[in-house]
Every structure is written in C-alpha cells, then in structure tokens.
Coordinates of C-alpha atoms and ligand atoms in Angstrom, one line a residue:
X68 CA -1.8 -10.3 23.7
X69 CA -2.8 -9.1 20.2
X70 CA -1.8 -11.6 17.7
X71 CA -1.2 -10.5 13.9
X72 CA -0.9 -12.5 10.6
X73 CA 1.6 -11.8 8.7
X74 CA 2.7 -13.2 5.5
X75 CA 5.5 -16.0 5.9
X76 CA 7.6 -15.0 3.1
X77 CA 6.8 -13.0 0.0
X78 CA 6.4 -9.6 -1.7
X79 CA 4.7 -7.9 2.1
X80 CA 6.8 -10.2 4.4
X81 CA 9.5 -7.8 4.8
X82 CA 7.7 -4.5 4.4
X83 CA 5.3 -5.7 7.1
X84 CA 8.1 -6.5 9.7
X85 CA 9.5 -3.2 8.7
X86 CA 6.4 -1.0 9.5
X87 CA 6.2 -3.3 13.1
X88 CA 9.5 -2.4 13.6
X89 CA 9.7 1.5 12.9
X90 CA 6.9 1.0 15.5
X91 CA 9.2 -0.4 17.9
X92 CA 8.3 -3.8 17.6
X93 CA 10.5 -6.7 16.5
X94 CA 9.8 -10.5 16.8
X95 CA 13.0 -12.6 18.4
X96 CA 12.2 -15.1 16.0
X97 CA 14.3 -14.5 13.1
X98 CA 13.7 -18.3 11.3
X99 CA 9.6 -17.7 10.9
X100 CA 8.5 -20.3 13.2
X101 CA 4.4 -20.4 13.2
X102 CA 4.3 -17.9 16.1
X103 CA 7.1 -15.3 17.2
X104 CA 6.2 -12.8 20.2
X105 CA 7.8 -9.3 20.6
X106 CA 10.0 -8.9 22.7
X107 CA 9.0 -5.5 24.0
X108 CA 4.8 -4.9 23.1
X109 CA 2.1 -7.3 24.1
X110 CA 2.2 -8.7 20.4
X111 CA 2.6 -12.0 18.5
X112 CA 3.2 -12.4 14.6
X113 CA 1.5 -15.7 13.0
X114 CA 3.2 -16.6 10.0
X115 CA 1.0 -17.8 7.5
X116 CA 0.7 -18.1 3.6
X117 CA -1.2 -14.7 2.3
X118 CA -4.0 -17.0 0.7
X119 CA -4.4 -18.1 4.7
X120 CA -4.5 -14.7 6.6
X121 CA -8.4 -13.3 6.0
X122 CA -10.0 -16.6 7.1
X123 CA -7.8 -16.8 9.9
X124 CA -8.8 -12.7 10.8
X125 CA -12.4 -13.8 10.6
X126 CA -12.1 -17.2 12.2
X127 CA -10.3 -15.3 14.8
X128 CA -7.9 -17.2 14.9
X129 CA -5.5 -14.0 14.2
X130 CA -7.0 -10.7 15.6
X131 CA -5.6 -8.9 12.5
X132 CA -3.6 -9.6 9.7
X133 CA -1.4 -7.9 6.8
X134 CA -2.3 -8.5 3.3
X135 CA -3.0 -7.5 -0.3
X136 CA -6.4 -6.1 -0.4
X137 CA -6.6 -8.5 -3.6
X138 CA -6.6 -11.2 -1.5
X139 CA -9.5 -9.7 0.9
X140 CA -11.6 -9.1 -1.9
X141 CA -10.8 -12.6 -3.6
X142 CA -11.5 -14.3 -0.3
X143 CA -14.7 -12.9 0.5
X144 CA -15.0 -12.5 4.2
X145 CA -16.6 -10.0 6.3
X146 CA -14.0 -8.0 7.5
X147 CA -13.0 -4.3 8.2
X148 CA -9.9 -2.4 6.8
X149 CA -8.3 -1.0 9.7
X150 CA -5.9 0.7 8.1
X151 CA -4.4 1.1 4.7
X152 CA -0.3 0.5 4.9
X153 CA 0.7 2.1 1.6
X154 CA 2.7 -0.3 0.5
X155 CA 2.7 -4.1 -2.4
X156 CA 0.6 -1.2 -4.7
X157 CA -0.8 -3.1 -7.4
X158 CA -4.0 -3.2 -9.6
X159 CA -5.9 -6.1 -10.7
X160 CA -5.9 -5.8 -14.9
X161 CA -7.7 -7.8 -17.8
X162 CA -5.1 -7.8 -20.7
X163 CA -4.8 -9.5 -23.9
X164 CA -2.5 -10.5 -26.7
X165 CA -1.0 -6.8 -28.2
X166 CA -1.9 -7.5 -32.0
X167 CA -5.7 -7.8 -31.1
X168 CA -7.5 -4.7 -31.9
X169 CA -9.6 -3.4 -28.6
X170 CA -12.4 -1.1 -28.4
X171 CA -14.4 -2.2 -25.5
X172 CA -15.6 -4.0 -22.7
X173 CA -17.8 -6.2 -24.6
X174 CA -15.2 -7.5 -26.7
X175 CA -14.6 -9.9 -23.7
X176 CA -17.9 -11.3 -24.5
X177 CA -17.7 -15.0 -25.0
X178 CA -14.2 -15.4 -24.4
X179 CA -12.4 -17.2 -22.2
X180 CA -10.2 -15.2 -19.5
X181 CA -7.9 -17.0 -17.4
X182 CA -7.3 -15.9 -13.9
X183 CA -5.9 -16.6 -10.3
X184 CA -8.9 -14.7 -9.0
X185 CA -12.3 -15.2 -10.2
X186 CA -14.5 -13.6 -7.6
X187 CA -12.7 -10.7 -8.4
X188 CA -13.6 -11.0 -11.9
X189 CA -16.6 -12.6 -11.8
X190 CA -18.2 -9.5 -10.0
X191 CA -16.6 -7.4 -12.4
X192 CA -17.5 -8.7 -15.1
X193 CA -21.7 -8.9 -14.1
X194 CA -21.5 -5.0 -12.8
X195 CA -20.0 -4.5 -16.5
X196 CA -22.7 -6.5 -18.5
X197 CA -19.9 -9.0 -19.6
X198 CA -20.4 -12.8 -19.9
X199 CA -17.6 -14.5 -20.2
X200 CA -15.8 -18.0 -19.6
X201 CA -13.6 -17.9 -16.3
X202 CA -11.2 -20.3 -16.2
X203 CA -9.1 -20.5 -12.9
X204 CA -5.9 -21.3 -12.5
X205 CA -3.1 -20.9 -9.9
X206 CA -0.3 -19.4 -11.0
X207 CA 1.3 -18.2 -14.5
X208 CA -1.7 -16.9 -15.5
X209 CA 0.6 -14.8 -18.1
X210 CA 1.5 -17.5 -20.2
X211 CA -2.5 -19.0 -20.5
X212 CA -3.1 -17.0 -23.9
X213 CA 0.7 -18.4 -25.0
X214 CA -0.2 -21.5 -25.0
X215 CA -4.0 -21.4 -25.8
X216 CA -5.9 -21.6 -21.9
X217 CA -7.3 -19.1 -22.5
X218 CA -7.8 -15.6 -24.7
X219 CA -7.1 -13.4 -22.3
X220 CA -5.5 -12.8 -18.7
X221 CA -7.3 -11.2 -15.2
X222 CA -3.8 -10.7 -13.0
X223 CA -1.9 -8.6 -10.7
X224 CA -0.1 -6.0 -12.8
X225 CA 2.7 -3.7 -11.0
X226 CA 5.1 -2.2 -13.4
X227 CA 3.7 -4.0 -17.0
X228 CA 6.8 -5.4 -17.3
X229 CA 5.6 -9.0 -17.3
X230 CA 2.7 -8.5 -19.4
X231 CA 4.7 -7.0 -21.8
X232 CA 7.6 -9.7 -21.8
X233 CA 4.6 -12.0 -23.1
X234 CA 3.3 -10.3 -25.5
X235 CA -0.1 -8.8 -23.8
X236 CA -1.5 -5.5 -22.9
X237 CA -3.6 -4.1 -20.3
X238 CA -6.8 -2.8 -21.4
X239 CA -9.0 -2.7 -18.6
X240 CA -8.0 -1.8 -14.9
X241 CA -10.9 -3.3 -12.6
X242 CA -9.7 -3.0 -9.3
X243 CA -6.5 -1.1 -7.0
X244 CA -4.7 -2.8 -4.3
X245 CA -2.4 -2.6 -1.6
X246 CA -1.1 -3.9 1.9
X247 CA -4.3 -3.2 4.2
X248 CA -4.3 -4.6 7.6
X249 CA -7.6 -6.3 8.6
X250 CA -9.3 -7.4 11.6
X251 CA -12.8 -7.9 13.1
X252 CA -13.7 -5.3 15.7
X253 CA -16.9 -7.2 17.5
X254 CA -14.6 -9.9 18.2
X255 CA -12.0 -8.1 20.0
X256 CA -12.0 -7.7 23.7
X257 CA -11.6 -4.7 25.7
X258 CA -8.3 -6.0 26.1
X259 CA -6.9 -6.8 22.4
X260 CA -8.9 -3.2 21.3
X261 CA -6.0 -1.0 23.8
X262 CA -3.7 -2.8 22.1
X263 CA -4.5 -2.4 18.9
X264 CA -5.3 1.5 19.5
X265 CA -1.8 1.9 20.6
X266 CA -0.5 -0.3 17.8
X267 CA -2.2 2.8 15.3
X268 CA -1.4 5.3 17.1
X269 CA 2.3 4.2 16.4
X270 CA 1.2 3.2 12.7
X271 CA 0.0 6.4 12.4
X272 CA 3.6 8.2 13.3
X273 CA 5.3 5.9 11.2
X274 CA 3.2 6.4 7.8
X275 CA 3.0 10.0 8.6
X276 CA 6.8 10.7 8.6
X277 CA 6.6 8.3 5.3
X278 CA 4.9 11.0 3.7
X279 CA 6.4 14.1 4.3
X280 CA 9.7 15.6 4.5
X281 CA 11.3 17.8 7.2
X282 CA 12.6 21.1 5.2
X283 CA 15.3 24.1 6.4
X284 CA 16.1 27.1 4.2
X285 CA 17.3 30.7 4.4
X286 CA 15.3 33.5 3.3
X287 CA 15.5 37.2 2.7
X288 CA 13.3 39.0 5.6
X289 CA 11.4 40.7 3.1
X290 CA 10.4 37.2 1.3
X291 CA 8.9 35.7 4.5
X292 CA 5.5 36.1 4.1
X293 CA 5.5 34.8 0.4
X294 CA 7.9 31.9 1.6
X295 CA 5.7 30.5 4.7
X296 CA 2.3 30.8 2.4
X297 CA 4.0 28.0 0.9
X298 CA 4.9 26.0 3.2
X299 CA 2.2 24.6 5.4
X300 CA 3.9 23.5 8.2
X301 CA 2.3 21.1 10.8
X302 CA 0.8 24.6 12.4
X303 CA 3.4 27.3 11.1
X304 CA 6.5 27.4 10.0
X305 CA 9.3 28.0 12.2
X306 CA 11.1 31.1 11.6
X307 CA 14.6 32.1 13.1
X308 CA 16.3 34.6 12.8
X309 CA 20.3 34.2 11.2
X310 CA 23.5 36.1 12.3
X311 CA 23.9 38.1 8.7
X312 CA 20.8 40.7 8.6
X313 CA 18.5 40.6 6.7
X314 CA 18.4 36.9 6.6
X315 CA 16.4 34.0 9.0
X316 CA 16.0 30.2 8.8
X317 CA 12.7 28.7 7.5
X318 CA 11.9 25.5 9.1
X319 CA 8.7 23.1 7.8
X320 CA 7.2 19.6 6.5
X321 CA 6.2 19.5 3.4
X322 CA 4.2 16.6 1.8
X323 CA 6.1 14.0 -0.2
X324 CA 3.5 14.4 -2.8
X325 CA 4.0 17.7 -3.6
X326 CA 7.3 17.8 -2.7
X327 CA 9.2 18.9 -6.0
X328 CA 6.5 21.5 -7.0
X329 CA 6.6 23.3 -3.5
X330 CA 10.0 23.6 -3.7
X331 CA 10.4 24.8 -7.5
X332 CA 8.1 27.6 -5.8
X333 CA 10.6 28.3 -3.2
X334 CA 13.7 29.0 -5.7
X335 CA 11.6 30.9 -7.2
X336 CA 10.7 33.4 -4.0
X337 CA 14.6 33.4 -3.6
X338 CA 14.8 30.5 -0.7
X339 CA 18.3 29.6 -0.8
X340 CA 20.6 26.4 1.2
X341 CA 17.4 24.1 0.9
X342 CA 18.0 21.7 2.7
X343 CA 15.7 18.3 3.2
X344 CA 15.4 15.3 5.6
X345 CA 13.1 12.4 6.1
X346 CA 10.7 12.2 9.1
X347 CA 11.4 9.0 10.9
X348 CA 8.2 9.9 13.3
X349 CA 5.9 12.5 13.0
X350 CA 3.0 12.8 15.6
X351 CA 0.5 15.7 15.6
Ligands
LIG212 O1 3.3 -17.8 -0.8 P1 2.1 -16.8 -0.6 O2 0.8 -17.5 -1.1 O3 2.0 -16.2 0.7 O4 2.4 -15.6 -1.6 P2 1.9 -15.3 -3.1 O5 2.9 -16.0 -4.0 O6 0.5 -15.7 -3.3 O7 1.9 -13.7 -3.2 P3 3.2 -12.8 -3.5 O8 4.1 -12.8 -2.3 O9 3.7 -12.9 -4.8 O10 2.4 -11.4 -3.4 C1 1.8 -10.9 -2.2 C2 0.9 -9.7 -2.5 O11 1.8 -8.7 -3.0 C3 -0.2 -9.8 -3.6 O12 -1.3 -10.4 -3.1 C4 -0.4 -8.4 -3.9 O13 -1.3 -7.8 -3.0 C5 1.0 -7.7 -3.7 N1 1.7 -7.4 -5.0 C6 2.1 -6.2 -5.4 C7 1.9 -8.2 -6.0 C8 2.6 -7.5 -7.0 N2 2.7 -6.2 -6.6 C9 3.0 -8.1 -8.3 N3 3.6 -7.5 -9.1 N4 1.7 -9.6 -6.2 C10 2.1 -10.2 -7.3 N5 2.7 -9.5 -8.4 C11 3.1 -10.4 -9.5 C12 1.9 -10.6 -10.5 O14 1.2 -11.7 -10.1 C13 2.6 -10.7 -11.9 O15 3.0 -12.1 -12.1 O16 4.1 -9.8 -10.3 C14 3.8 -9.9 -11.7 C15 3.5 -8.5 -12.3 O17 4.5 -7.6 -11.9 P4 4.9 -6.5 -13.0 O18 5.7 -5.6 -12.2 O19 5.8 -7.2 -14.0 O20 3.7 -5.9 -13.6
LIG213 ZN1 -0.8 -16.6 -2.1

C-alpha cells in the first residue's frame, strides 16, 4: 500500500483527486476522513493541511504527497520532486505600494517586507545582496503595507488581481511554483517503489493527453508532404485516403502549446474540415 498526502481542502484538493482519478483511482471516502483507500489500486490518500504534507513525506509518515512547490521550498526538507503536475501555477513576488518609484533590488535595503514565507525570502534576499527586515505573518500579507506592518509584501501572486485591488505592484519575481508531488525514494520499499512506478506510468498518460490535442483534416494529395512536415505526429501522421480524388484524411497530435500557430500553418497549405479533440490518454 502506497499512501499519498493530499491537501484536505484548498486551491490543489480538487485538482489532485482529479489527476488520481483520470488515473483510475478514486477514494470511497467522499467526507475527507484522515485516511480514504481506493477502491480499485493498492493506494491510500491522507488528508492533511498543505503546511503538513512535506514533513509528513520526509517523516515517512506519507510515502508521497501533493503540494505547492512553495511550500517545499518554505519548509525545507530533503526531499525529491518526483514529478511536476502542471497545475496551482503560481510565483512567489515582492511588490510594493504603486506610487513608489522602483529601480532596483537594493531599494529593498532596510525595509521592512512582510511575508507568509521567510525562508523563501530570506535566501533570496542574501543570494541578491539585500538586507532587509522580515517580518512574518500568516495570512493577509496584502494588506501589511495598508495598514503600516510593513513596506512591502513577499506573497503568492497568480493573476495580480489581488495586489492590484490593494494598491501594490509586483516588481520582483523570485521564485515559480506549482503542484509537484514529492516523496523520498531511500525510504521506500521494493514494494511501495512498483507501486509508485505504476502510479507514473499512469501520471504520465494522463498529463500527456493534457498537453496535446488529437487533430483530423482533409487535404489536397498534392499538399501532403507540406501538410505532414507540420504535423509531428507521435511517429507520423496518419494518412487515408477519401472517396472524392484527389483528397485523403490527415490524422495527428499536436502540442497544446503550439496549437494555434500549427494550425494557422495548415489553412494556409489549404487543410480544410479541421477538426480537433482532446486526448483523454496518450501513451507512447
Ligand atoms: O488550509 P491549507 O493550509 O491546506 O491551505 P492554504 O490556505 O495554506 O493554501 P491554499 O489552498 O490557498 O493554496 C494552496 C497552494 O495553491 C499554494 O501553496 C500554492 O502552491 C498554490 N496557489 C496557486 C496559490 C495561488 N495560486 C494563489 N493565487 N495559493 C495562494 N494564492 C493566493 C495568494 O496567497 C494571494 O492571496 O491568492 C492570492 C493571489 O491571487 P491572484 O490571482 O489575485 O494574484
Ligand atoms: Zn497552508
């Protein structure tokens, strides 16, 4: 039995049970006890606050665990990424009221920055030269310059709205983040490892039909060549032929990050009845 730590409820709670269960596995226990087996994989979820889930990976008392790679980095511990999961994207920013003129780094010099995560900052802020006053607090950090904590905020930013709805501006992006699951490898037996393996393997399928698209067009014979040079495909395309002459059926994937651009190409080479599908799976 592998046993996972998951976030009880939050910003990842839902998009981690989602990934388990485009992987096939769903916990019975709809309420969030502590523990919830699956009922079909040799699995078991532990629900515990976010702030909870890397000491627990290295204690062992979890074998892995989804969270913010924030968190990992704020907390300190030893522990490997064994996979990134593409999803709670955020970056850790240093932002300050919008009238304040900013040139540089070493305007934070001397001021006092409030912050949920000081390690974070702390190490940012001696690889940068910077002394400043951390002062750590545990939640609203965007309303410490409002109210005079502090001259300045270290915090998650997503969109900006929030730092933006309280007067403040980014002006320094110190660090990236997003769901990672973690675990520690030397602690796992022979046993848990199998599990885990198949656990990526299906991980893998999942976030690789996230990130491409499953495309069918018609072509002109005579535009085939230029067409498939493309499209990638996950070897080569697929190309069939259609009733009218002339004419076949272009089958591919195409990465979602390229998506648009690939397929302004193909109006262009005359591709015509695009049509585009998600992967649910894709395994190569
Ligand atoms: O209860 P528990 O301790 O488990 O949860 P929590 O309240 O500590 O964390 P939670 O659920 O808010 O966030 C979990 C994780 O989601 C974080 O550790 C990040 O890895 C990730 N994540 C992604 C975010 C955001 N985006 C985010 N926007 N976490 C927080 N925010 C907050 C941020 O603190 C700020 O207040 O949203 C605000 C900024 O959002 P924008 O969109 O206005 O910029
Ligand atoms: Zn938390």
């Amino acid at each position: 039995m592998l046993r996972i730590a998951i976030q009880k409820s939050g910003r990842l709670s839902e998009k981690s049970l989602e990934l388990l269960s485009e992987a096939g596995i769903n916990f019975a226990n709809s309420e969030r006890k502590l523990v919830a087996k699956a009922g079909n994989f040799p699995v078991e979820a532990l629900y515990l606050r976010d702030d909870d889930i890397p000491q627990c990976v290295a204690d062992g008392v979890a074998d892995v665990g989804i969270v913010g790679e924030n968190v990992v980095m704020e907390k300190g511990y030893k522990l490997e990424v064994v996979e990134r999961l593409g999803f709670g994207k955020c970056r850790l920013s240093l932002a300050i009221p919008k009238n304040i003129d900013y040139e540089k780094l070493s305007w934070f010099n001397g001021r006092k920055i409030a912050t949920s995560y000081p390690n974070i900052l702390r190490k940012f802020l001696v690889q940068n030269g910077v002394k400043a006053d951390i002062h750590e607090i545990s939640g609203s950090v965007e309303i410490s310059t409002g109210i005079g904590i502090a001259e300045a905020i270290f915090d998650i930013v997503s969109s900006g709205s929030t730092l933006i709805s309280n007067g403040l501006k980014e002006v320094v992006e110190a660090a990236k983040s997003e769901a990672v699951m973690v675990g520690k490898n030397s602690r796992l037996t022979a046993e848990k490892k199998e599990i885990l393996d198949t656990l990526l393997f299906r991980l893998h399928a999942v976030q690789k039909g996230r990130k491409n698209k499953y495309v069918l067009l018609n072509a002109p014979l005579e535009k085939v060549d230029k067409i498939t040079a493309v499209i990638p495909g996950m070897k080569s395309p697929t190309v069939v032929p259609l009733a009218q002459s002339g004419w076949c059926s272009i089958h591919s994937v195409l990465p979602d990050n390229e998506f648009w651009e690939i397929i302004e190409k193909l109006k262009k080479l005359g591709a015509q009845g695009i049509l585009v599908m998600p992967i649910e799976k894709m395994i190569v």
